[in-house]
Amino acid sequence: MSDDTLIEVKNLEVRFPITNKKLFRTETVELRAVDDVSFDVKRGETVGLVGESGSGKTTIGRAVLRAIDPTGGQVIYHGTRNDQAIFKGKKGPDFDSSPVQVHTLTGETLRQFRPRMSLVFQDPYSSLNPRMTVRDIIAEPLVASGLMNSRDEVDARVRDVAARCKLNLEHLRRFPHAFSGGQRQRICIARALVSSPDFVVCDESVSALDVSIQAEIVNLLKDLQEETGVAFLFIAHDLSVVAQMSHRVAVLYVGKFVEYAKTEDLFFNPRHPYTHALLSAIPQSDPDLEFDPIRLEGEIPNPLSAPTGCRFHTRCPFAKEECAKREPEWREVAPEHFVACHFAEEFDFSRPKR
Ligand code: SF4
């Protein structure tokens, strides 16, 4: 852990009990949605989380925010409120000194802590209450957390954040149905940032938008990060979008990390066959560059019956006998480049830099 670490996630585990009703009995099995995941996020950094649907990306984001309770591991917050001028004396007495063991917080203490971390949802259409004005939607976290009670203070803060998110003042009086998808997502971002959090989880926040609007939202998030120093956990299934946004990227497969590195390292020198396959599927804008996507056989396994040994062995084009028997160790194969594959050193998946 370095001095500028903001969020530390250690051996995070999320399991859900699943009840199957059989003819004469009921059976409960355990779904391992997230299994032994560790990473950190530095102040002002974006960490990308990428993987296929059902790999556990959203569950990790929600467990870190305590929107769901982790069943194991630790989430530790090392921040301090970064904008004390806005919330004079409203820091919450228990959080003046860090670290905060977020996974242990409950009740009122958890409620007081919530403004430090926030979430931008995937769907800008269903995540806004159609009966509330934009002003009230953006103000909601301030009022709910008790950070601000005076209407004038709240209005001033809402106007400031709305302007940063490129919303006009007249937008604040309208209802969500009057806006396009990109504008709605800017409202969602303003709501997430109004309490001046240190850390925001963006859960597939651009996936439902057109490509041109995606670029606009990614640029807005980067500008806001530069202005406020907020850190993002950016969850997406599209590696090219994650690359534009992230300083480091983690690749997830059936609830486990398979690779984690600085964005440039991961893109130009991937070490894991799954990352290599994902990268090969990104369309090239230059027609002179080779585009030969690797087709992985079969479906992503069900986490209820994850394969033994390396979870990727049922689809890996390079699998050997050992892969089904022994789980690969999570290890650092180059500075700040972690991978879980027995044979990572034997592969050369490097790609030309343009
Ligand atoms: Fe493929 Fe084996 Fe490496 Fe898993 S450990 S990624 S199956 S080569």
XYZ file of C-alpha atoms and ligand atoms in Angstrom:
362
model
C 0.000 0.000 0.000
C 1.338 3.470 -0.893
C 0.765 6.798 0.921
C -1.795 7.921 -1.648
C -3.959 4.789 -1.354
C -7.598 5.753 -0.863
C -9.455 2.432 -0.970
C -7.898 -0.875 -0.052
C -9.816 -4.044 -0.826
C -8.388 -7.205 0.717
C -9.542 -10.752 -0.056
C -13.100 -9.593 -0.781
C -15.655 -12.367 -0.900
C -19.368 -12.209 -1.712
C -21.444 -15.383 -1.538
C -25.180 -15.728 -2.015
C -27.220 -18.673 -0.744
C -29.370 -20.156 -3.522
C -32.283 -22.369 -2.576
C -33.260 -25.190 -4.954
C -36.594 -26.889 -4.364
C -36.427 -30.574 -5.274
C -39.246 -33.146 -5.144
C -39.001 -34.105 -1.446
C -36.366 -31.735 -0.128
C -34.974 -28.253 -0.332
C -31.289 -27.776 -1.006
C -29.273 -24.620 -0.366
C -26.110 -24.088 -2.352
C -23.647 -21.229 -2.259
C -23.043 -18.985 -5.240
C -19.527 -17.518 -5.092
C -20.113 -14.254 -6.927
C -16.773 -12.744 -5.845
C -13.907 -14.865 -4.604
C -10.748 -13.556 -2.913
C -10.391 -10.270 -4.798
C -7.748 -7.740 -3.676
C -6.885 -4.348 -5.161
C -6.420 -0.726 -4.215
C -7.475 2.628 -5.642
C -5.287 5.700 -5.195
C -6.536 9.260 -4.699
C -7.541 10.812 -8.015
C -7.057 7.512 -9.837
C -9.413 5.486 -12.030
C -9.272 1.719 -11.771
C -11.152 -0.095 -14.538
C -12.937 -3.390 -13.917
C -13.683 -5.415 -17.016
C -15.206 -8.830 -17.679
C -18.132 -10.598 -19.325
C -21.681 -10.370 -17.965
C -21.991 -12.424 -14.786
C -18.295 -12.195 -13.915
C -18.965 -10.296 -10.673
C -18.011 -6.704 -11.636
C -21.168 -5.058 -10.315
C -21.105 -7.192 -7.151
C -17.570 -5.972 -6.371
C -18.605 -2.327 -6.863
C -21.622 -2.711 -4.621
C -19.760 -4.630 -1.933
C -17.072 -1.916 -1.772
C -19.821 0.717 -1.343
C -21.642 -1.503 1.188
C -24.761 -1.491 -0.984
C -24.525 -5.236 -0.331
C -22.668 -6.823 2.551
C -19.465 -8.705 1.759
C -19.334 -12.191 3.289
C -15.566 -12.017 3.748
C -12.513 -9.798 3.371
C -11.944 -6.142 4.135
C -12.698 -2.743 2.581
C -10.579 0.016 4.111
C -10.991 3.734 3.406
C -7.930 5.944 3.868
C -9.435 9.304 2.871
C -10.509 12.458 4.610
C -13.268 14.749 3.393
C -11.678 16.538 0.471
C -13.877 19.603 0.358
C -14.327 20.825 3.910
C -15.168 24.358 2.778
C -18.528 23.094 1.478
C -19.502 21.050 4.502
C -18.212 23.139 7.386
C -18.112 20.990 10.484
C -20.279 18.291 8.894
C -17.591 15.681 8.513
C -19.085 13.159 10.890
C -17.204 12.722 14.155
C -16.199 9.123 13.574
C -14.451 9.769 10.291
C -12.059 12.590 11.082
C -9.241 10.124 11.245
C -8.780 7.289 8.836
C -8.466 4.407 8.117
C -12.125 3.454 8.304
C -12.965 -0.266 8.241
C -15.899 0.134 5.856
C -16.858 -3.560 5.966
C -17.585 -3.291 9.705
C -19.805 -0.164 9.643
C -23.476 -0.546 10.506
C -26.585 1.546 11.193
C -26.131 5.259 11.807
C -22.330 5.087 11.461
C -22.700 3.616 7.975
C -25.305 6.262 7.081
C -22.923 9.028 8.164
C -20.133 7.489 6.141
C -22.123 7.068 2.910
C -21.485 10.559 1.430
C -17.766 9.696 1.207
C -18.436 7.122 -1.507
C -21.012 7.241 -4.281
C -22.428 5.414 -7.324
C -23.394 6.239 -10.913
C -25.783 3.616 -12.275
C -25.830 2.090 -15.739
C -29.275 3.125 -16.886
C -29.848 6.889 -16.871
C -33.542 6.297 -17.693
C -34.600 4.116 -14.774
C -32.236 5.555 -12.152
C -33.957 8.970 -12.019
C -37.291 9.418 -10.249
C -39.674 10.777 -12.935
C -41.701 12.664 -10.309
C -38.802 14.704 -8.947
C -37.297 17.828 -10.495
C -33.644 17.723 -11.461
C -32.878 20.088 -8.571
C -34.447 17.707 -6.045
C -32.781 14.661 -7.592
C -29.323 16.225 -7.348
C -30.014 17.554 -3.838
C -31.293 14.210 -2.485
C -27.947 12.841 -1.130
C -27.298 16.122 0.750
C -30.705 16.093 2.389
C -30.785 12.334 3.095
C -27.354 12.370 4.735
C -28.044 15.546 6.707
C -24.918 17.199 5.300
C -26.906 20.351 4.489
C -30.323 21.400 5.706
C -30.651 25.061 4.734
C -32.421 25.413 1.377
C -30.128 28.250 0.291
C -27.014 26.193 1.032
C -28.410 23.194 -0.824
C -29.423 25.339 -3.825
C -25.976 26.909 -4.041
C -24.283 23.514 -3.918
C -26.694 21.993 -6.497
C -26.130 24.932 -8.884
C -22.355 24.605 -8.534
C -22.296 20.843 -9.236
C -24.839 21.142 -12.072
C -22.669 23.763 -13.781
C -19.590 21.536 -13.428
C -21.597 18.731 -15.067
C -22.510 21.094 -17.927
C -26.198 21.416 -17.008
C -27.953 24.773 -17.396
C -29.682 26.439 -14.458
C -33.033 26.199 -16.260
C -32.578 22.403 -16.401
C -32.925 22.271 -12.609
C -36.647 23.086 -12.737
C -37.485 20.358 -15.251
C -38.318 16.660 -14.867
C -36.119 13.802 -16.176
C -38.392 12.926 -19.141
C -37.380 16.208 -20.815
C -33.765 15.082 -21.263
C -31.762 12.907 -23.635
C -29.750 9.882 -22.426
C -26.482 11.878 -22.251
C -28.108 14.720 -20.312
C -29.714 12.259 -17.903
C -26.372 10.631 -17.265
C -24.930 14.091 -16.485
C -27.746 14.519 -13.929
C -26.796 11.123 -12.420
C -23.139 12.206 -12.239
C -24.115 15.507 -10.576
C -26.165 13.564 -7.997
C -23.195 11.268 -7.327
C -20.781 14.182 -6.866
C -22.974 16.587 -4.894
C -21.791 15.268 -1.510
C -18.170 15.727 -2.646
C -17.226 12.043 -2.332
C -13.618 10.864 -2.531
C -14.606 7.729 -4.412
C -17.293 6.971 -6.992
C -18.225 3.629 -8.563
C -19.346 4.079 -12.192
C -21.248 0.870 -12.918
C -21.486 0.468 -16.710
C -22.240 4.196 -16.710
C -21.671 4.707 -20.421
C -22.739 1.285 -21.735
C -26.335 2.316 -22.497
C -25.294 5.429 -24.452
C -24.478 6.062 -28.131
C -20.773 6.046 -28.978
C -20.518 9.844 -29.424
C -22.311 10.426 -26.099
C -20.059 7.828 -24.426
C -17.015 9.907 -25.402
C -18.689 13.061 -24.043
C -19.411 11.396 -20.666
C -15.909 9.876 -20.422
C -14.396 13.335 -21.063
C -16.708 14.886 -18.472
C -15.688 12.290 -15.855
C -12.009 12.943 -16.587
C -12.476 16.724 -16.283
C -14.343 16.298 -12.985
C -11.579 14.034 -11.708
C -8.980 16.655 -12.534
C -11.007 19.421 -10.843
C -12.028 17.560 -7.704
C -9.462 14.759 -7.255
C -12.207 12.133 -7.007
C -11.206 8.487 -7.598
C -13.317 6.182 -9.782
C -13.905 2.458 -9.975
C -15.000 2.281 -13.611
C -16.920 -0.911 -14.392
C -17.544 -1.862 -18.022
C -17.570 -4.841 -20.361
C -15.992 -2.827 -23.198
C -12.203 -2.808 -22.860
C -11.713 0.098 -25.279
C -13.913 2.399 -23.138
C -12.132 1.234 -19.975
C -8.778 2.032 -21.615
C -9.784 5.640 -22.323
C -10.805 6.191 -18.731
C -8.523 4.116 -16.491
C -5.032 4.378 -15.044
C -5.043 0.693 -14.080
C -7.281 -2.150 -15.235
C -8.357 -5.414 -13.616
C -9.756 -8.275 -15.702
C -12.316 -10.475 -14.003
C -13.409 -14.016 -14.851
C -16.104 -15.920 -12.890
C -15.665 -13.868 -9.724
C -11.855 -13.794 -9.669
C -9.196 -11.428 -10.975
C -7.088 -12.975 -13.720
C -4.936 -9.925 -14.506
C -4.338 -6.460 -13.034
C -1.880 -3.920 -14.421
C -1.338 -0.346 -15.537
C -3.549 0.309 -18.553
C -0.687 0.581 -21.041
C 0.976 -2.621 -19.778
C -2.280 -4.528 -19.954
C -3.088 -3.347 -23.465
C 0.298 -3.736 -25.078
C 1.731 -6.590 -23.040
C -1.105 -8.764 -21.684
C 0.028 -11.944 -19.903
C -3.225 -13.864 -19.473
C -4.887 -15.778 -22.373
C -8.314 -14.381 -21.417
C -7.094 -10.753 -21.553
C -5.420 -11.572 -24.869
C -8.745 -12.898 -26.232
C -10.685 -9.836 -25.026
C -8.144 -7.480 -26.593
C -8.186 -9.342 -29.895
C -11.931 -8.622 -30.180
C -11.534 -4.814 -30.131
C -12.170 -3.547 -33.686
C -9.220 -1.621 -35.188
C -9.777 1.814 -36.664
C -6.715 1.395 -38.927
C -7.528 -0.981 -41.857
C -3.811 -1.866 -42.220
C -3.773 -3.422 -38.746
C -4.606 -7.084 -38.407
C -8.045 -7.823 -36.905
C -8.287 -11.484 -36.045
C -10.540 -11.938 -33.002
C -10.003 -15.097 -30.946
C -13.251 -17.011 -30.607
C -13.473 -18.559 -27.159
C -15.391 -21.813 -27.224
C -18.367 -22.267 -24.892
C -20.039 -20.006 -22.389
C -18.722 -18.331 -19.242
C -19.162 -21.040 -16.528
C -21.917 -20.825 -13.949
C -20.385 -19.571 -10.650
C -22.523 -22.199 -8.874
C -20.315 -24.862 -10.433
C -17.082 -23.033 -11.268
C -14.469 -25.310 -12.892
C -11.736 -26.766 -10.680
C -8.146 -25.587 -11.011
C -7.932 -22.562 -13.305
C -11.495 -21.361 -13.872
C -10.630 -20.461 -17.452
C -9.358 -23.921 -18.409
C -12.642 -25.004 -20.054
C -12.233 -22.227 -22.665
C -8.518 -21.549 -22.704
C -6.823 -22.358 -26.047
C -3.530 -22.947 -24.163
C -4.845 -25.179 -21.344
C -2.690 -28.129 -20.251
C -3.517 -31.063 -18.008
C -2.254 -29.279 -14.922
C -4.656 -26.348 -15.455
C -7.720 -28.404 -14.477
C -6.044 -29.729 -11.319
C -4.275 -26.801 -9.730
C -5.513 -23.248 -9.210
C -2.981 -20.712 -10.518
C -1.334 -18.478 -7.945
C -1.981 -14.705 -8.090
C 1.510 -13.311 -8.609
C 3.429 -10.232 -9.738
C 5.115 -11.076 -13.049
C 6.418 -7.530 -13.689
C 6.317 -4.361 -11.572
C 2.657 -3.702 -10.672
C 1.536 -6.353 -13.163
C -0.327 -9.246 -11.527
C -1.635 -12.355 -13.240
C -3.173 -15.730 -12.372
C -1.876 -18.213 -14.962
C 0.600 -21.090 -14.505
C 2.316 -20.317 -17.790
C 2.180 -16.500 -18.011
C 5.942 -16.237 -18.620
C 5.755 -18.576 -21.609
C 3.303 -16.472 -23.612
C 4.130 -13.507 -25.789
C 0.875 -11.666 -26.467
C 2.557 -8.289 -26.908
C 0.867 -5.917 -29.361
C 2.410 -3.138 -31.449
C 2.015 0.406 -30.106
C 0.660 2.851 -32.647
Fe -5.000 -21.152 -19.613
Fe -3.832 -22.834 -17.917
Fe -3.142 -20.273 -17.894
Fe -5.531 -21.031 -16.990
S -3.542 -21.548 -16.112
S -5.114 -19.330 -18.310
S -6.021 -22.693 -18.404
S -2.845 -21.712 -19.574
